[in-house]
Amino acid sequence: MSEPQRVRNELSGTVNGNAIQAGAIHGDVVFWAPTSPESEELQRRLEQRQRRILDAEDAQAAEIERRCEQYLKRLRWGRRAAVIMLPFAIPGVVMLSAHGWILSGWQGRWGLFGLPVCALGLYSLAFSTWVIKRAEAGKPIKIPPRTPWSR
């Protein structure tokens, strides 16, 4: 008969807490240590606080997304208004410039009305298009702060 194999399993050094030393583990290994009611309460409060922080971050991100969509919607309406205004304003500017900026009657009033409207419409069209294209490309845009008259 052969001599039985000797197995030696040794753990040396300082061990604080649970320890396991095994060659092969099949299945689940669960370490359970009794905890005090105070530590359970602290753990529960910590988890609640983390949930509140994550919920607040999610709410803030949703608010920023909502404001961004509102701003882009306003810009799209402004761009439409500029496109509608320009055909009425450009002829007035052309009349003024063709007659040496000296017109009287309704033509002069139309030209004086058309000049700032044309400038405002061109600026509005260019700015709105630039911001909308940046937003659609995923680039950051600056959303103006809320004002009492903005919804």
PDB file of C-alpha atoms in Angstrom:
ATOM      1  CA  MET A   1       0.000   0.000   0.000  1.00  0.00           C
ATOM      2  CA  SER A   2       1.090   3.442  -0.725  1.00  0.00           C
ATOM      3  CA  GLU A   3       1.493   6.054   1.847  1.00  0.00           C
ATOM      4  CA  PRO A   4      -1.332   8.726   1.945  1.00  0.00           C
ATOM      5  CA  GLN A   5      -0.442  12.116   0.479  1.00  0.00           C
ATOM      6  CA  ARG A   6       0.224  14.801   2.923  1.00  0.00           C
ATOM      7  CA  VAL A   7      -1.674  18.052   2.365  1.00  0.00           C
ATOM      8  CA  ARG A   8      -0.525  21.200   3.959  1.00  0.00           C
ATOM      9  CA  ASN A   9      -2.535  24.421   3.939  1.00  0.00           C
ATOM     10  CA  GLU A  10      -0.995  27.303   5.783  1.00  0.00           C
ATOM     11  CA  LEU A  11      -1.826  30.983   6.102  1.00  0.00           C
ATOM     12  CA  SER A  12       0.828  33.111   7.689  1.00  0.00           C
ATOM     13  CA  GLY A  13       1.069  36.784   8.477  1.00  0.00           C
ATOM     14  CA  THR A  14      -1.506  39.167   9.840  1.00  0.00           C
ATOM     15  CA  VAL A  15      -5.051  38.771   8.598  1.00  0.00           C
ATOM     16  CA  ASN A  16      -7.709  41.320   9.524  1.00  0.00           C
ATOM     17  CA  GLY A  17     -11.154  40.158   8.498  1.00  0.00           C
ATOM     18  CA  ASN A  18     -12.280  37.178   6.453  1.00  0.00           C
ATOM     19  CA  ALA A  19      -9.793  35.097   4.487  1.00  0.00           C
ATOM     20  CA  ILE A  20      -9.990  32.027   2.319  1.00  0.00           C
ATOM     21  CA  GLN A  21      -7.286  29.921   0.819  1.00  0.00           C
ATOM     22  CA  ALA A  22      -8.456  27.305  -1.653  1.00  0.00           C
ATOM     23  CA  GLY A  23      -7.191  25.429  -4.667  1.00  0.00           C
ATOM     24  CA  ALA A  24     -10.465  25.357  -6.585  1.00  0.00           C
ATOM     25  CA  ILE A  25     -13.869  26.861  -5.875  1.00  0.00           C
ATOM     26  CA  HIS A  26     -17.064  25.603  -7.500  1.00  0.00           C
ATOM     27  CA  GLY A  27     -20.174  27.696  -6.888  1.00  0.00           C
ATOM     28  CA  ASP A  28     -20.741  30.876  -4.938  1.00  0.00           C
ATOM     29  CA  VAL A  29     -18.661  32.036  -2.039  1.00  0.00           C
ATOM     30  CA  VAL A  30     -20.368  34.423   0.350  1.00  0.00           C
ATOM     31  CA  PHE A  31     -18.626  36.196   3.181  1.00  0.00           C
ATOM     32  CA  TRP A  32     -21.048  37.309   5.780  1.00  0.00           C
ATOM     33  CA  ALA A  33     -20.157  39.330   8.783  1.00  0.00           C
ATOM     34  CA  PRO A  34     -22.613  40.575  11.325  1.00  0.00           C
ATOM     35  CA  THR A  35     -23.050  44.346  11.184  1.00  0.00           C
ATOM     36  CA  SER A  36     -24.243  46.721  13.791  1.00  0.00           C
ATOM     37  CA  PRO A  37     -27.564  48.551  13.399  1.00  0.00           C
ATOM     38  CA  GLU A  38     -25.659  51.848  13.273  1.00  0.00           C
ATOM     39  CA  SER A  39     -23.542  50.783  10.310  1.00  0.00           C
ATOM     40  CA  GLU A  40     -26.635  49.467   8.505  1.00  0.00           C
ATOM     41  CA  GLU A  41     -28.365  52.823   9.055  1.00  0.00           C
ATOM     42  CA  LEU A  42     -25.304  54.702   7.781  1.00  0.00           C
ATOM     43  CA  GLN A  43     -25.147  52.477   4.694  1.00  0.00           C
ATOM     44  CA  ARG A  44     -28.866  53.002   4.009  1.00  0.00           C
ATOM     45  CA  ARG A  45     -28.523  56.797   4.370  1.00  0.00           C
ATOM     46  CA  LEU A  46     -25.471  56.821   2.096  1.00  0.00           C
ATOM     47  CA  GLU A  47     -27.337  54.921  -0.615  1.00  0.00           C
ATOM     48  CA  GLN A  48     -30.328  57.293  -0.328  1.00  0.00           C
ATOM     49  CA  ARG A  49     -28.027  60.303  -0.618  1.00  0.00           C
ATOM     50  CA  GLN A  50     -26.327  58.858  -3.695  1.00  0.00           C
ATOM     51  CA  ARG A  51     -29.745  58.224  -5.269  1.00  0.00           C
ATOM     52  CA  ARG A  52     -30.827  61.811  -4.560  1.00  0.00           C
ATOM     53  CA  ILE A  53     -27.617  63.186  -6.097  1.00  0.00           C
ATOM     54  CA  LEU A  54     -28.037  61.053  -9.225  1.00  0.00           C
ATOM     55  CA  ASP A  55     -31.707  62.063  -9.523  1.00  0.00           C
ATOM     56  CA  ALA A  56     -30.755  65.742  -9.208  1.00  0.00           C
ATOM     57  CA  GLU A  57     -28.092  65.358 -11.921  1.00  0.00           C
ATOM     58  CA  ASP A  58     -30.607  63.644 -14.201  1.00  0.00           C
ATOM     59  CA  ALA A  59     -33.166  66.402 -13.595  1.00  0.00           C
ATOM     60  CA  GLN A  60     -30.564  69.085 -14.315  1.00  0.00           C
ATOM     61  CA  ALA A  61     -29.528  67.394 -17.563  1.00  0.00           C
ATOM     62  CA  ALA A  62     -33.191  67.100 -18.618  1.00  0.00           C
ATOM     63  CA  GLU A  63     -33.750  70.810 -17.846  1.00  0.00           C
ATOM     64  CA  ILE A  64     -30.729  71.824 -19.936  1.00  0.00           C
ATOM     65  CA  GLU A  65     -31.934  69.631 -22.807  1.00  0.00           C
ATOM     66  CA  ARG A  66     -35.429  71.173 -22.580  1.00  0.00           C
ATOM     67  CA  ARG A  67     -34.042  74.735 -22.590  1.00  0.00           C
ATOM     68  CA  CYS A  68     -31.805  73.918 -25.544  1.00  0.00           C
ATOM     69  CA  GLU A  69     -34.743  72.568 -27.536  1.00  0.00           C
ATOM     70  CA  GLN A  70     -36.815  75.669 -26.705  1.00  0.00           C
ATOM     71  CA  TYR A  71     -33.962  77.956 -27.776  1.00  0.00           C
ATOM     72  CA  LEU A  72     -33.498  76.107 -31.063  1.00  0.00           C
ATOM     73  CA  LYS A  73     -37.266  76.239 -31.677  1.00  0.00           C
ATOM     74  CA  ARG A  74     -37.205  80.029 -31.171  1.00  0.00           C
ATOM     75  CA  LEU A  75     -34.233  80.347 -33.521  1.00  0.00           C
ATOM     76  CA  ARG A  76     -36.025  78.329 -36.203  1.00  0.00           C
ATOM     77  CA  TRP A  77     -39.085  80.612 -35.930  1.00  0.00           C
ATOM     78  CA  GLY A  78     -36.823  83.674 -36.059  1.00  0.00           C
ATOM     79  CA  ARG A  79     -35.153  82.347 -39.171  1.00  0.00           C
ATOM     80  CA  ARG A  80     -38.545  81.853 -40.818  1.00  0.00           C
ATOM     81  CA  ALA A  81     -39.547  85.402 -39.884  1.00  0.00           C
ATOM     82  CA  ALA A  82     -36.299  86.768 -41.348  1.00  0.00           C
ATOM     83  CA  VAL A  83     -36.900  84.927 -44.612  1.00  0.00           C
ATOM     84  CA  ILE A  84     -40.412  86.402 -44.767  1.00  0.00           C
ATOM     85  CA  MET A  85     -39.192  89.954 -43.907  1.00  0.00           C
ATOM     86  CA  LEU A  86     -36.345  90.173 -46.399  1.00  0.00           C
ATOM     87  CA  PRO A  87     -38.399  90.247 -49.631  1.00  0.00           C
ATOM     88  CA  PHE A  88     -40.294  93.264 -48.271  1.00  0.00           C
ATOM     89  CA  ALA A  89     -37.232  95.107 -46.955  1.00  0.00           C
ATOM     90  CA  ILE A  90     -34.759  94.629 -49.812  1.00  0.00           C
ATOM     91  CA  PRO A  91     -36.754  96.620 -52.433  1.00  0.00           C
ATOM     92  CA  GLY A  92     -36.850  99.624 -50.096  1.00  0.00           C
ATOM     93  CA  VAL A  93     -33.081  99.537 -49.686  1.00  0.00           C
ATOM     94  CA  VAL A  94     -32.641  99.171 -53.449  1.00  0.00           C
ATOM     95  CA  MET A  95     -34.911 102.171 -54.091  1.00  0.00           C
ATOM     96  CA  LEU A  96     -32.974 104.310 -51.636  1.00  0.00           C
ATOM     97  CA  SER A  97     -29.604 103.382 -53.044  1.00  0.00           C
ATOM     98  CA  ALA A  98     -30.753 103.755 -56.676  1.00  0.00           C
ATOM     99  CA  HIS A  99     -32.005 107.304 -56.109  1.00  0.00           C
ATOM    100  CA  GLY A 100     -29.012 108.524 -54.152  1.00  0.00           C
ATOM    101  CA  TRP A 101     -30.658 108.131 -50.745  1.00  0.00           C
ATOM    102  CA  ILE A 102     -33.029 111.022 -51.506  1.00  0.00           C
ATOM    103  CA  LEU A 103     -36.648 109.955 -51.777  1.00  0.00           C
ATOM    104  CA  SER A 104     -39.859 111.510 -50.576  1.00  0.00           C
ATOM    105  CA  GLY A 105     -43.311 110.203 -49.836  1.00  0.00           C
ATOM    106  CA  TRP A 106     -44.063 106.538 -49.458  1.00  0.00           C
ATOM    107  CA  GLN A 107     -40.897 105.497 -51.294  1.00  0.00           C
ATOM    108  CA  GLY A 108     -38.708 107.286 -48.751  1.00  0.00           C
ATOM    109  CA  ARG A 109     -40.606 105.804 -45.834  1.00  0.00           C
ATOM    110  CA  TRP A 110     -40.381 102.353 -47.369  1.00  0.00           C
ATOM    111  CA  GLY A 111     -36.654 102.779 -47.867  1.00  0.00           C
ATOM    112  CA  LEU A 112     -36.112 104.049 -44.319  1.00  0.00           C
ATOM    113  CA  PHE A 113     -38.183 101.160 -43.002  1.00  0.00           C
ATOM    114  CA  GLY A 114     -36.388  98.658 -45.226  1.00  0.00           C
ATOM    115  CA  LEU A 115     -32.851  99.595 -44.251  1.00  0.00           C
ATOM    116  CA  PRO A 116     -32.899  98.508 -40.566  1.00  0.00           C
ATOM    117  CA  VAL A 117     -35.310  95.654 -41.275  1.00  0.00           C
ATOM    118  CA  CYS A 118     -33.000  94.340 -43.999  1.00  0.00           C
ATOM    119  CA  ALA A 119     -29.938  94.589 -41.743  1.00  0.00           C
ATOM    120  CA  LEU A 120     -31.762  92.941 -38.843  1.00  0.00           C
ATOM    121  CA  GLY A 121     -33.197  90.228 -41.077  1.00  0.00           C
ATOM    122  CA  LEU A 122     -29.812  89.362 -42.608  1.00  0.00           C
ATOM    123  CA  TYR A 123     -28.145  89.242 -39.193  1.00  0.00           C
ATOM    124  CA  SER A 124     -30.962  87.149 -37.722  1.00  0.00           C
ATOM    125  CA  LEU A 125     -30.883  84.743 -40.653  1.00  0.00           C
ATOM    126  CA  ALA A 126     -27.105  84.302 -40.506  1.00  0.00           C
ATOM    127  CA  PHE A 127     -26.910  83.959 -36.708  1.00  0.00           C
ATOM    128  CA  SER A 128     -29.857  81.567 -36.441  1.00  0.00           C
ATOM    129  CA  THR A 129     -28.520  79.376 -39.220  1.00  0.00           C
ATOM    130  CA  TRP A 130     -25.041  79.310 -37.657  1.00  0.00           C
ATOM    131  CA  VAL A 131     -26.325  78.286 -34.198  1.00  0.00           C
ATOM    132  CA  ILE A 132     -28.748  75.678 -35.567  1.00  0.00           C
ATOM    133  CA  LYS A 133     -26.045  74.090 -37.737  1.00  0.00           C
ATOM    134  CA  ARG A 134     -23.664  73.940 -34.749  1.00  0.00           C
ATOM    135  CA  ALA A 135     -26.341  72.283 -32.603  1.00  0.00           C
ATOM    136  CA  GLU A 136     -27.199  69.764 -35.306  1.00  0.00           C
ATOM    137  CA  ALA A 137     -23.499  68.915 -35.678  1.00  0.00           C
ATOM    138  CA  GLY A 138     -23.292  68.161 -31.945  1.00  0.00           C
ATOM    139  CA  LYS A 139     -21.071  71.136 -31.163  1.00  0.00           C
ATOM    140  CA  PRO A 140     -21.673  73.139 -27.995  1.00  0.00           C
ATOM    141  CA  ILE A 141     -23.883  76.206 -28.226  1.00  0.00           C
ATOM    142  CA  LYS A 142     -24.389  78.932 -25.664  1.00  0.00           C
ATOM    143  CA  ILE A 143     -27.955  79.138 -24.432  1.00  0.00           C
ATOM    144  CA  PRO A 144     -28.793  82.634 -23.207  1.00  0.00           C
ATOM    145  CA  PRO A 145     -29.871  82.956 -19.576  1.00  0.00           C
ATOM    146  CA  ARG A 146     -33.532  82.988 -18.743  1.00  0.00           C
ATOM    147  CA  THR A 147     -35.234  86.341 -18.825  1.00  0.00           C
ATOM    148  CA  PRO A 148     -38.600  87.312 -17.350  1.00  0.00           C
ATOM    149  CA  TRP A 149     -40.176  87.503 -20.799  1.00  0.00           C
ATOM    150  CA  SER A 150     -38.827  84.173 -22.087  1.00  0.00           C
ATOM    151  CA  ARG A 151     -40.911  81.070 -21.562  1.00  0.00           C
TER     152      ARG A 151
END
